[in-house]
Structures are given as C-alpha cells and as structure tokens.
Amino acid sequence: MYKRKIETYFQSWKKSENRKPLVIKGVRQCGKTSSVLKFAKEHYKEVIYIDFHQQPQLKSIFNGSLDINYLTVAISAAIPSAIFEPYNTCLIFDEIQDCAKARSSLKFFKLDGRYDVICTGSLLGVNGYRSDLQDDREASIPVGFEDIIDMYPMDFEEWTWANGMKKPVFDLLHKCLVNETPVPDAIHNRMRELFLQYIIVGGMPEAIKTFLNTHDINQTRKVQRQIVDEYKIDMVKYALPEDKPHIRECFESIPRQLGRDNKKFTYSIVKKGGRSKDFKGSLQWIEDAGIVRRCYNLSIPELPFSGNAIHNNFKIYMADTGLFISMLDEGTQFDILNGDLFGFKGAIFENAIADIFGKMGRQLYYFQKTDSLEIDFFIRYKGKSTPVECKAKNGNAKSLKTLLNHPEKYHIESGIKVGDYNIGRENNVLTLPHYMAFMLTSI
C-alpha cells in the first residue's frame, strides 16, 4: 500500500467535530477504495463496507425508509458481520454512483450523527447516477450534507515516495529551488531517471505496483491498456444515448490532436467533417469522467486566468501520463527511456507537465496569439502571471523571449523554462529540470 497525500485530508476530516459524510470522486482504479479502507481500519473500531458495483443486491436496502435506525437494522440483516457502535463505526459506500438512494441517505446519517460515512464514486462527475433507472430519478443529491473531494492517480511526488525518496531529498531540492543553485549530480540524475519512468508508468497504483515488482514495461503496459479498455466500456455503459457513438472517436483522437504542431483541439481531427455540435457532449463526458483535462487558451496572459480564458479554444491532455503513453505505439516506452524520439516528443513531455500541474489542482492555461507565438502553460506563481515553456530536451524558448521583451504589451516580468537540464537562470528566465515542476506550489 503506497503512501497517498489524501491521507492527510482524511485525518483532518476525522478531527473535525462537525464533519459531514465524505464523498471521494475520481477515475476508476486511482486508489480510492484502498486508501479509504486503509484509513478506516486504522481509525475506527468497526468498518462496514458495501460495494454497490460488486454487490448490486444490497441496493435494495435503501429502497424503503432512510431512517438511520431502520438502515442499521437492514444493513445488519444483509451483512451479518456488520456491527454498529455509535461514534466508533465507519460505513464505506463504494461506487456510490450505482445506488442513488444510498447517496440520498447521507443527509440522514449527517443529521443522526452517530456513524461516519465515506463514499467513493468513479463517475460522479459525469451524471452522479444511472439516469436510466427509476430509483435514480426519484433520488436527490444531499446538497449541504456531504463534503466532496477529488482524488487523482498518484502524482509524481507520490511516485518518488513509492521509489524510496525521503524527506531530506525534498528539503535539498527545495533549498536548491529557493537559492536557484544546481541540484547535485547524484540526486539530479536519480530524479531525472524517476521522471522518465513516471512518464511511461504514470500514477495508476496497479501499474506502479506491476512496474516496481517486475520492472517489465510490457506487463505495465498491459495493466494500463486494461484500464483504458474499462474506460471505453464505461463510455458505452454510462453515457447518454446521443453521445455514445462519438465518445470513443473523441477519446481515441487525443494522440492525433497532440501530435500536431498546433495542438488546439479540432473536431475535424476526430472525424473528417466533424463539428462542435457533433462531439461537444462527448468531449464533455470524457472530461467530467476525469480522463482528460482541458487547457484553455488565454485572450491575454493576465490574471485572473479564468476571466481571460477562451472557452471554445483549448487543448486536451490525458489526465494521467502513463495511460497516454499506453495509447501510443508499442515500443514508445523504450524510446522515451533511451531518448529516441523525434517530432512527437513535445507532445509527450507537455502531457507529462500537464499531468503534474493537473494533479496539483491547477486549472491548465496556455497562450497562443499566432503560429509563431505560443506559450505551453501559464500558472499563477508567487502572485504573478508566469509563463512556463516545456522543452523535451533543451533549446531556445523564442515565444517566451518575445513576451519578456515586450513588458509594456504583455505585462510579464519573468518566466520559467522546464527541460532536460539543471537549475539555472538567464536574466528573467528561470530554468528548471522537468522533475521540479511539482515544486512550483507558491501561488
């Protein structure tokens, strides 16, 4: 069981006297269930677990009264091992999107107050419930009686933890960043190696477990492809009828979209003659499911980004870099580790940085004014609008220099360039190794 950052949130939630039932939202197989079970078993005397996907017969428990006294009796009857001890019991409702009325019951668990409830849901961002079922249409989301938190696949820092990196290493990296001094070679080379491995493995716990246990890229890719296939099954199972024919086309076009010089998402790339009205709902479904992230173009590169975003002009990145690489040709993993990439390498490293920023909770933005002026990412850093250029190896960042050379026009004071080099500075451009992107936390 790997250490996850969400464990800190669980502990704070448990200490809150006025805590509400907790709903963990995230893509399939990102580690929600294992993290919740680990926490519950360590902090509660009694744990009652219901998986509505694997145990659909238990959904009938919630078809009648949602009175807590009734539900405790009904659950005890259906699960003989269940023990309800007030203030020492945690109920876990797994795949809550498959039982709408169980989610409605959270209001009554909160009002009753004797038992804590933690729920997980893989597709709550899509529609919350199976809208084709009668009981779903009659259920209601308990607004104001639950806390919802997003959980992502393991991020780059969690990946380094799984590989044995300890706090002194991160303290040293932080000191180097603050002082803008190069990272010592031994640590730099190891972190660079871990970053390249992270690009191909990504953050799905099962993929990480397979890689760390076997160091076999082919077995790791097999796990990743199985996850992608499950996503495709969900697309058919849960999507609205009018979107089902187009969702897979939209999803499978992502490598082609990112492989272009101009990475703006274009519906005609999905299908010849494709238009927004044909695929807009399908793309929204994939995003709401947590599989991809949008990166919005900015009309002007100024704060607040949300106010300057052009909402019909965006790029699409896979939310997990490992799953993205698994969608490419077999052998791409070896090419990444060996540096044998050509034109497509920009898309791969951009997606890796988008993965890191996205799992930090950052909304993604970029700036493209012309074909010759494009900045890969914009972030709020130390209170300023900050351009971030991503280079697969190294090289000149011409667009970044253009912005910095015209402060009267773009109002940019400094920029960051990430690539395959150590920490350094050239005038108002800070250069960082790829692996330090996760340390750009100051807002």
Coordinates of C-alpha atoms in Angstrom, one line a residue:
M1 CA 0.0 0.0 0.0
Y2 CA 1.5 3.2 -1.1
K3 CA 1.6 6.5 0.8
R4 CA -1.0 8.9 -0.6
K5 CA -1.4 12.7 0.1
I6 CA -5.2 12.3 0.6
E7 CA -4.5 10.5 3.9
T8 CA -3.6 13.9 5.4
Y9 CA -7.1 15.2 4.3
F10 CA -8.8 12.1 5.8
Q11 CA -7.1 12.8 9.2
S12 CA -8.2 16.5 9.2
W13 CA -11.7 15.4 8.3
K14 CA -11.8 12.9 11.1
K15 CA -10.7 15.5 13.6
S16 CA -13.5 18.0 12.6
E17 CA -16.3 17.9 15.1
N18 CA -18.9 19.0 12.5
R19 CA -17.8 16.6 9.8
K20 CA -20.2 15.6 7.1
P21 CA -20.2 12.3 5.1
L22 CA -17.3 12.3 2.7
V23 CA -17.6 11.6 -1.0
I24 CA -14.3 10.8 -2.8
K25 CA -14.6 11.4 -6.6
G26 CA -12.1 10.1 -9.0
V27 CA -11.4 7.9 -12.1
R28 CA -11.5 4.2 -11.8
Q29 CA -8.5 2.5 -10.3
C30 CA -6.9 5.7 -9.0
G31 CA -6.7 4.1 -5.5
K32 CA -9.9 5.5 -3.8
T33 CA -11.1 2.2 -2.3
S34 CA -7.7 1.0 -0.9
S35 CA -6.9 4.4 0.6
V36 CA -10.3 4.7 2.3
L37 CA -10.2 1.2 3.6
K38 CA -6.7 1.7 5.0
F39 CA -7.7 4.9 6.7
A40 CA -11.0 3.5 8.2
K41 CA -9.3 0.3 9.5
E42 CA -6.6 2.4 11.2
H43 CA -9.0 5.0 12.8
Y44 CA -12.3 3.1 13.6
K45 CA -13.2 0.2 15.7
E46 CA -15.8 -1.1 13.3
V47 CA -15.8 -0.8 9.5
I48 CA -18.8 -1.7 7.3
Y49 CA -18.1 -2.0 3.6
I50 CA -20.6 -2.1 0.8
D51 CA -19.6 -2.2 -2.9
F52 CA -22.7 -1.3 -4.9
H53 CA -21.0 -2.4 -8.2
Q54 CA -19.9 -5.9 -6.9
Q55 CA -23.0 -6.3 -4.6
P56 CA -25.9 -4.8 -6.5
Q57 CA -28.4 -6.8 -4.4
L58 CA -27.6 -4.6 -1.4
K59 CA -29.1 -1.5 -3.2
S60 CA -32.5 -2.8 -2.1
I61 CA -31.6 -1.9 1.5
F62 CA -32.2 1.8 0.6
N63 CA -35.5 1.3 -1.3
G64 CA -37.6 1.9 1.8
S65 CA -37.1 4.2 4.7
L66 CA -33.9 6.2 5.1
D67 CA -34.3 6.5 8.8
I68 CA -31.0 5.6 10.3
N69 CA -32.4 3.2 12.9
Y70 CA -34.1 1.3 10.1
L71 CA -31.0 1.3 7.9
T72 CA -28.7 -0.1 10.6
V73 CA -31.1 -3.0 11.2
A74 CA -31.4 -3.6 7.4
I75 CA -27.7 -3.5 6.8
S76 CA -27.1 -5.8 9.8
A77 CA -29.6 -8.3 8.4
A78 CA -27.9 -8.2 5.0
I79 CA -24.3 -8.2 6.3
P80 CA -24.2 -10.4 9.5
S81 CA -20.6 -9.3 10.3
A82 CA -21.7 -5.6 10.4
I83 CA -21.5 -4.1 13.9
F84 CA -22.9 -0.6 14.6
E85 CA -21.1 1.0 17.6
P86 CA -22.1 4.7 17.9
Y87 CA -19.2 7.1 17.3
N88 CA -16.8 4.2 16.6
T89 CA -18.2 2.9 13.3
C90 CA -17.4 4.0 9.7
L91 CA -19.5 2.9 6.8
I92 CA -17.9 2.8 3.3
F93 CA -20.2 3.0 0.3
D94 CA -18.1 2.1 -2.7
E95 CA -19.2 3.0 -6.2
I96 CA -21.9 5.2 -4.8
Q97 CA -23.0 6.3 -8.3
D98 CA -24.6 2.9 -8.7
C99 CA -27.0 3.5 -5.8
A100 CA -28.6 6.9 -5.9
K101 CA -30.7 6.4 -2.8
A102 CA -27.7 5.4 -0.7
R103 CA -26.3 8.8 -1.5
S104 CA -29.6 10.4 -0.6
S105 CA -29.2 8.7 2.8
L106 CA -26.1 10.7 3.6
K107 CA -28.3 13.6 4.7
F108 CA -29.9 11.4 7.4
F109 CA -26.6 10.0 8.5
K110 CA -25.3 13.5 9.0
L111 CA -28.4 14.6 10.9
D112 CA -28.2 11.5 13.1
G113 CA -24.5 11.9 13.8
R114 CA -23.7 8.5 15.3
Y115 CA -21.9 7.0 12.3
D116 CA -19.3 8.3 9.9
V117 CA -19.8 7.6 6.2
I118 CA -17.2 7.7 3.4
C119 CA -18.2 7.1 -0.2
T120 CA -16.3 6.6 -3.4
G121 CA -17.5 7.2 -6.9
S122 CA -15.9 6.7 -10.2
L123 CA -18.3 8.6 -12.5
L124 CA -19.9 11.2 -10.2
G125 CA -18.5 13.9 -12.4
V126 CA -20.5 12.5 -15.3
N127 CA -24.0 12.4 -14.0
G128 CA -23.8 11.1 -10.5
Y129 CA -26.3 8.4 -11.1
R130 CA -27.6 5.9 -13.6
S131 CA -30.3 8.2 -15.0
D132 CA -32.0 5.3 -16.8
L133 CA -33.1 3.7 -13.5
Q134 CA -36.3 4.7 -11.9
D135 CA -34.9 4.8 -8.4
D136 CA -32.2 7.2 -9.6
R137 CA -34.8 9.6 -11.0
E138 CA -36.5 9.7 -7.6
A139 CA -33.4 10.2 -5.6
S140 CA -31.8 13.5 -4.7
I141 CA -28.2 14.6 -4.1
P142 CA -27.9 15.7 -0.4
V143 CA -26.7 19.2 -1.1
G144 CA -25.2 20.7 2.1
F145 CA -24.9 17.4 3.8
E146 CA -21.8 16.0 2.2
D147 CA -18.2 17.0 1.5
I148 CA -16.8 16.2 -1.9
I149 CA -13.1 15.9 -2.7
D150 CA -11.4 14.9 -5.9
M151 CA -8.8 12.1 -5.8
Y152 CA -6.3 11.7 -8.7
P153 CA -4.0 8.9 -9.7
M154 CA -0.7 9.1 -7.9
D155 CA 1.3 12.2 -8.7
F156 CA 5.0 12.5 -9.4
E157 CA 5.9 13.2 -5.8
E158 CA 3.9 10.1 -4.6
W159 CA 5.7 8.1 -7.3
T160 CA 9.1 9.2 -5.8
W161 CA 7.8 8.2 -2.4
A162 CA 7.0 4.7 -3.8
N163 CA 10.6 4.6 -5.0
G164 CA 12.0 5.3 -1.6
M165 CA 12.7 9.0 -1.8
K166 CA 12.8 10.6 1.7
K167 CA 12.2 14.0 3.2
P168 CA 15.9 15.1 3.2
V169 CA 16.0 14.8 -0.6
F170 CA 12.9 17.1 -1.0
D171 CA 14.4 19.5 1.6
L172 CA 17.5 19.7 -0.5
L173 CA 15.5 20.2 -3.8
H174 CA 13.5 23.0 -2.2
K175 CA 16.7 24.7 -1.0
C176 CA 18.1 24.5 -4.5
L177 CA 15.0 26.0 -6.0
V178 CA 14.8 28.8 -3.5
N179 CA 18.5 29.6 -3.9
E180 CA 18.5 28.9 -7.7
T181 CA 21.5 26.7 -7.4
P182 CA 22.1 23.4 -9.3
V183 CA 21.0 20.1 -7.8
P184 CA 24.0 17.9 -7.0
D185 CA 24.6 15.4 -9.8
A186 CA 23.8 12.2 -8.0
I187 CA 20.4 13.4 -6.9
H188 CA 19.8 15.2 -10.2
N189 CA 20.5 12.0 -12.2
R190 CA 18.3 9.9 -10.0
M191 CA 15.4 12.4 -10.1
R192 CA 15.7 12.6 -13.9
E193 CA 15.6 8.8 -14.2
L194 CA 12.5 8.7 -12.0
F195 CA 10.8 11.4 -14.1
L196 CA 11.4 9.5 -17.3
Q197 CA 10.0 6.3 -15.7
Y198 CA 7.0 8.3 -14.4
I199 CA 6.2 9.4 -17.9
I200 CA 5.7 5.8 -19.0
V201 CA 4.2 4.4 -15.8
G202 CA 2.0 7.2 -14.7
G203 CA 0.0 7.2 -11.5
M204 CA -2.3 4.3 -11.6
P205 CA -1.4 2.2 -8.4
E206 CA -1.8 -1.1 -10.1
A207 CA 0.5 0.0 -13.0
I208 CA 3.0 1.3 -10.4
K209 CA 2.8 -1.9 -8.4
T210 CA 3.4 -4.0 -11.6
F211 CA 6.4 -1.9 -12.7
L212 CA 8.1 -1.8 -9.3
N213 CA 7.6 -5.6 -8.7
T214 CA 8.7 -6.7 -12.2
H215 CA 10.4 -3.8 -13.9
D216 CA 8.8 -5.1 -17.0
I217 CA 7.4 -2.3 -19.2
N218 CA 5.3 -4.8 -21.3
Q219 CA 3.5 -6.1 -18.2
T220 CA 3.0 -2.5 -17.1
R221 CA 1.5 -1.5 -20.4
K222 CA -0.8 -4.5 -20.3
V223 CA -2.2 -3.2 -17.0
Q224 CA -2.6 0.3 -18.4
R225 CA -4.4 -1.0 -21.5
Q226 CA -6.8 -2.9 -19.4
I227 CA -7.7 0.3 -17.5
V228 CA -8.2 2.2 -20.8
D229 CA -10.4 -0.6 -22.0
E230 CA -12.5 -0.3 -18.8
Y231 CA -12.9 3.4 -19.5
K232 CA -14.2 2.6 -23.0
I233 CA -16.7 0.2 -21.5
D234 CA -17.9 3.0 -19.2
M235 CA -18.3 5.3 -22.1
V236 CA -20.8 2.9 -23.6
K237 CA -22.5 1.9 -20.3
Y238 CA -23.0 5.3 -18.7
A239 CA -23.1 7.9 -21.5
L240 CA -26.2 9.5 -22.9
P241 CA -27.5 7.7 -26.0
E242 CA -26.8 10.6 -28.3
D243 CA -23.2 10.8 -27.2
K244 CA -22.3 7.0 -27.2
P245 CA -21.5 6.8 -30.9
H246 CA -19.0 9.7 -30.7
I247 CA -17.2 9.3 -27.3
R248 CA -14.7 6.7 -28.3
E249 CA -13.9 8.6 -31.5
C250 CA -13.3 11.7 -29.4
F251 CA -11.2 9.8 -26.9
E252 CA -9.1 7.9 -29.4
S253 CA -8.3 11.1 -31.3
I254 CA -6.2 12.6 -28.4
P255 CA -2.8 11.3 -29.6
R256 CA -3.5 12.7 -33.1
Q257 CA -4.6 16.0 -31.6
L258 CA -1.4 16.4 -29.5
G259 CA 0.9 15.2 -32.3
R260 CA 0.1 18.3 -34.4
D261 CA 2.2 21.5 -34.3
N262 CA -0.9 23.4 -33.4
K263 CA -2.3 21.3 -30.6
K264 CA -5.6 23.1 -30.4
F265 CA -8.4 20.5 -30.1
T266 CA -10.0 20.3 -33.5
Y267 CA -13.3 18.4 -34.1
S268 CA -12.4 17.7 -37.7
I269 CA -9.4 15.7 -36.4
V270 CA -11.8 13.4 -34.5
K271 CA -13.7 12.7 -37.8
K272 CA -13.4 14.2 -41.2
G273 CA -16.1 16.9 -41.4
G274 CA -16.7 16.8 -37.6
R275 CA -18.2 19.8 -36.0
S276 CA -18.6 21.0 -32.4
K277 CA -22.2 20.2 -32.3
D278 CA -21.4 16.5 -33.1
F279 CA -18.8 16.0 -30.4
K280 CA -19.2 18.7 -27.8
G281 CA -21.2 16.5 -25.4
S282 CA -18.9 13.5 -25.9
L283 CA -15.8 15.5 -25.1
Q284 CA -17.5 17.0 -22.0
W285 CA -18.4 13.4 -20.8
I286 CA -14.7 12.3 -21.1
E287 CA -13.6 15.4 -19.2
D288 CA -16.3 15.0 -16.5
A289 CA -15.2 11.4 -16.0
G290 CA -11.7 12.7 -15.1
I291 CA -10.0 11.0 -18.0
V292 CA -8.8 14.2 -19.7
R293 CA -8.1 17.8 -18.8
R294 CA -8.7 20.9 -20.9
C295 CA -6.0 23.6 -21.3
Y296 CA -7.7 26.9 -22.2
N297 CA -6.1 29.5 -24.5
L298 CA -5.9 33.0 -22.9
S299 CA -7.1 36.0 -24.8
I300 CA -4.5 38.0 -22.8
P301 CA -1.9 36.4 -20.5
E302 CA -3.0 38.2 -17.4
L303 CA -4.7 37.3 -14.1
P304 CA -7.3 36.2 -13.4
F305 CA -6.8 33.4 -15.9
S306 CA -10.4 32.2 -15.6
G307 CA -11.7 35.6 -16.7
N308 CA -9.4 35.7 -19.8
A309 CA -9.9 32.1 -20.9
I310 CA -11.3 31.5 -24.4
H311 CA -13.7 28.6 -23.7
N312 CA -14.0 27.4 -27.3
N313 CA -10.3 27.4 -27.8
F314 CA -8.4 24.7 -25.9
K315 CA -6.0 21.8 -25.9
I316 CA -6.8 18.4 -24.4
Y317 CA -4.3 16.4 -22.3
M318 CA -4.7 12.9 -20.8
A319 CA -5.0 13.3 -17.1
D320 CA -2.5 10.5 -16.5
T321 CA 0.7 10.4 -18.5
G322 CA 1.1 6.6 -18.2
L323 CA -2.3 6.0 -19.8
F324 CA -1.5 8.5 -22.5
I325 CA 1.8 6.6 -23.4
S326 CA -0.1 3.3 -23.4
M327 CA -2.3 4.6 -26.2
L328 CA 0.7 5.2 -28.4
D329 CA 2.7 2.6 -30.4
E330 CA 4.2 -0.3 -28.6
G331 CA 7.9 0.5 -28.0
T332 CA 7.3 4.2 -27.3
Q333 CA 8.2 3.5 -23.6
F334 CA 11.7 2.3 -24.6
D335 CA 12.1 5.2 -26.9
I336 CA 11.3 7.6 -24.1
L337 CA 13.9 6.0 -21.7
N338 CA 16.5 6.0 -24.5
G339 CA 15.8 9.4 -25.8
D340 CA 15.0 8.1 -29.2
L341 CA 12.1 10.4 -30.0
F342 CA 11.6 12.9 -32.8
G343 CA 8.7 15.2 -33.6
F344 CA 6.2 13.6 -31.1
K345 CA 8.5 14.2 -28.1
G346 CA 7.0 17.6 -27.5
A347 CA 3.5 16.2 -27.0
I348 CA 4.8 13.5 -24.6
F349 CA 6.7 16.0 -22.3
E350 CA 3.9 18.6 -22.5
N351 CA 1.4 15.9 -21.4
A352 CA 3.7 14.9 -18.5
I353 CA 3.9 18.5 -17.2
A354 CA 0.1 18.9 -17.7
D355 CA -0.2 15.7 -15.6
I356 CA 1.9 17.2 -12.8
F357 CA 0.1 20.6 -12.8
G358 CA -3.3 19.0 -13.0
K359 CA -2.7 16.7 -10.1
M360 CA -1.6 19.7 -8.1
G361 CA -5.2 21.0 -8.6
R362 CA -4.2 23.7 -11.1
Q363 CA -6.5 24.5 -14.0
L364 CA -4.5 24.5 -17.2
Y365 CA -4.0 27.5 -19.4
Y366 CA -1.8 28.4 -22.4
F367 CA -1.3 31.4 -24.6
Q368 CA -1.2 31.3 -28.4
K369 CA -1.5 34.5 -30.4
T370 CA 0.0 33.4 -33.7
D371 CA 1.6 30.3 -35.1
S372 CA 5.0 31.7 -34.0
L373 CA 3.9 32.9 -30.6
E374 CA 2.7 30.1 -28.3
I375 CA 3.5 29.5 -24.6
D376 CA 2.8 25.9 -23.4
F377 CA 1.4 26.8 -19.9
F378 CA 0.6 29.8 -17.8
I379 CA 0.5 29.5 -14.0
R380 CA -0.1 31.8 -11.1
Y381 CA 3.3 31.7 -9.3
K382 CA 4.3 34.0 -6.4
G383 CA 1.3 36.1 -7.2
K384 CA 2.3 36.8 -10.8
S385 CA 1.1 35.6 -14.2
T386 CA 4.0 33.3 -15.1
P387 CA 4.7 31.6 -18.5
V388 CA 6.1 28.1 -18.4
E389 CA 7.7 26.7 -21.5
C390 CA 8.3 22.9 -21.7
K391 CA 11.2 21.5 -23.7
A392 CA 11.7 17.8 -24.2
K393 CA 15.4 18.3 -24.2
N394 CA 16.6 21.9 -24.3
G395 CA 16.7 24.8 -26.7
N396 CA 15.6 28.3 -27.2
A397 CA 12.2 29.5 -25.9
K398 CA 11.6 32.1 -28.6
S399 CA 8.0 32.8 -27.6
L400 CA 9.0 33.3 -24.0
K401 CA 11.6 35.8 -25.0
T402 CA 9.1 37.6 -27.1
L403 CA 6.8 38.1 -24.2
L404 CA 9.6 39.2 -21.9
N405 CA 11.0 41.6 -24.4
H406 CA 7.6 43.5 -24.5
P407 CA 6.6 44.1 -20.9
E408 CA 4.5 47.1 -22.0
K409 CA 2.4 44.8 -24.1
Y410 CA 2.1 41.5 -22.2
H411 CA 2.9 42.7 -18.6
I412 CA 5.1 39.6 -17.9
E413 CA 8.0 40.1 -15.6
S414 CA 9.6 36.7 -15.6
G415 CA 9.2 33.2 -16.9
I416 CA 10.1 29.5 -16.3
K417 CA 11.6 27.0 -18.8
V418 CA 11.5 23.3 -17.9
G419 CA 13.6 20.9 -19.8
D420 CA 16.4 18.3 -19.5
Y421 CA 18.8 20.5 -17.6
N422 CA 19.7 21.6 -14.1
I423 CA 18.6 24.7 -12.2
G424 CA 19.9 27.9 -13.6
R425 CA 18.9 31.5 -14.5
E426 CA 19.4 33.7 -17.6
N427 CA 18.2 37.2 -16.8
N428 CA 14.5 36.9 -16.1
V429 CA 14.1 33.2 -17.2
L430 CA 14.4 30.5 -14.5
T431 CA 15.4 27.1 -16.0
L432 CA 14.4 24.0 -14.1
P433 CA 14.6 20.3 -14.7
H434 CA 11.3 18.6 -15.6
Y435 CA 11.1 16.8 -12.3
M436 CA 10.9 20.1 -10.4
A437 CA 7.6 21.2 -11.9
F438 CA 5.7 19.7 -8.9
M439 CA 7.6 22.1 -6.6
L440 CA 6.0 25.2 -8.2
T441 CA 3.5 25.4 -5.5
S442 CA 3.7 29.1 -4.5
I443 CA 0.6 31.0 -5.7

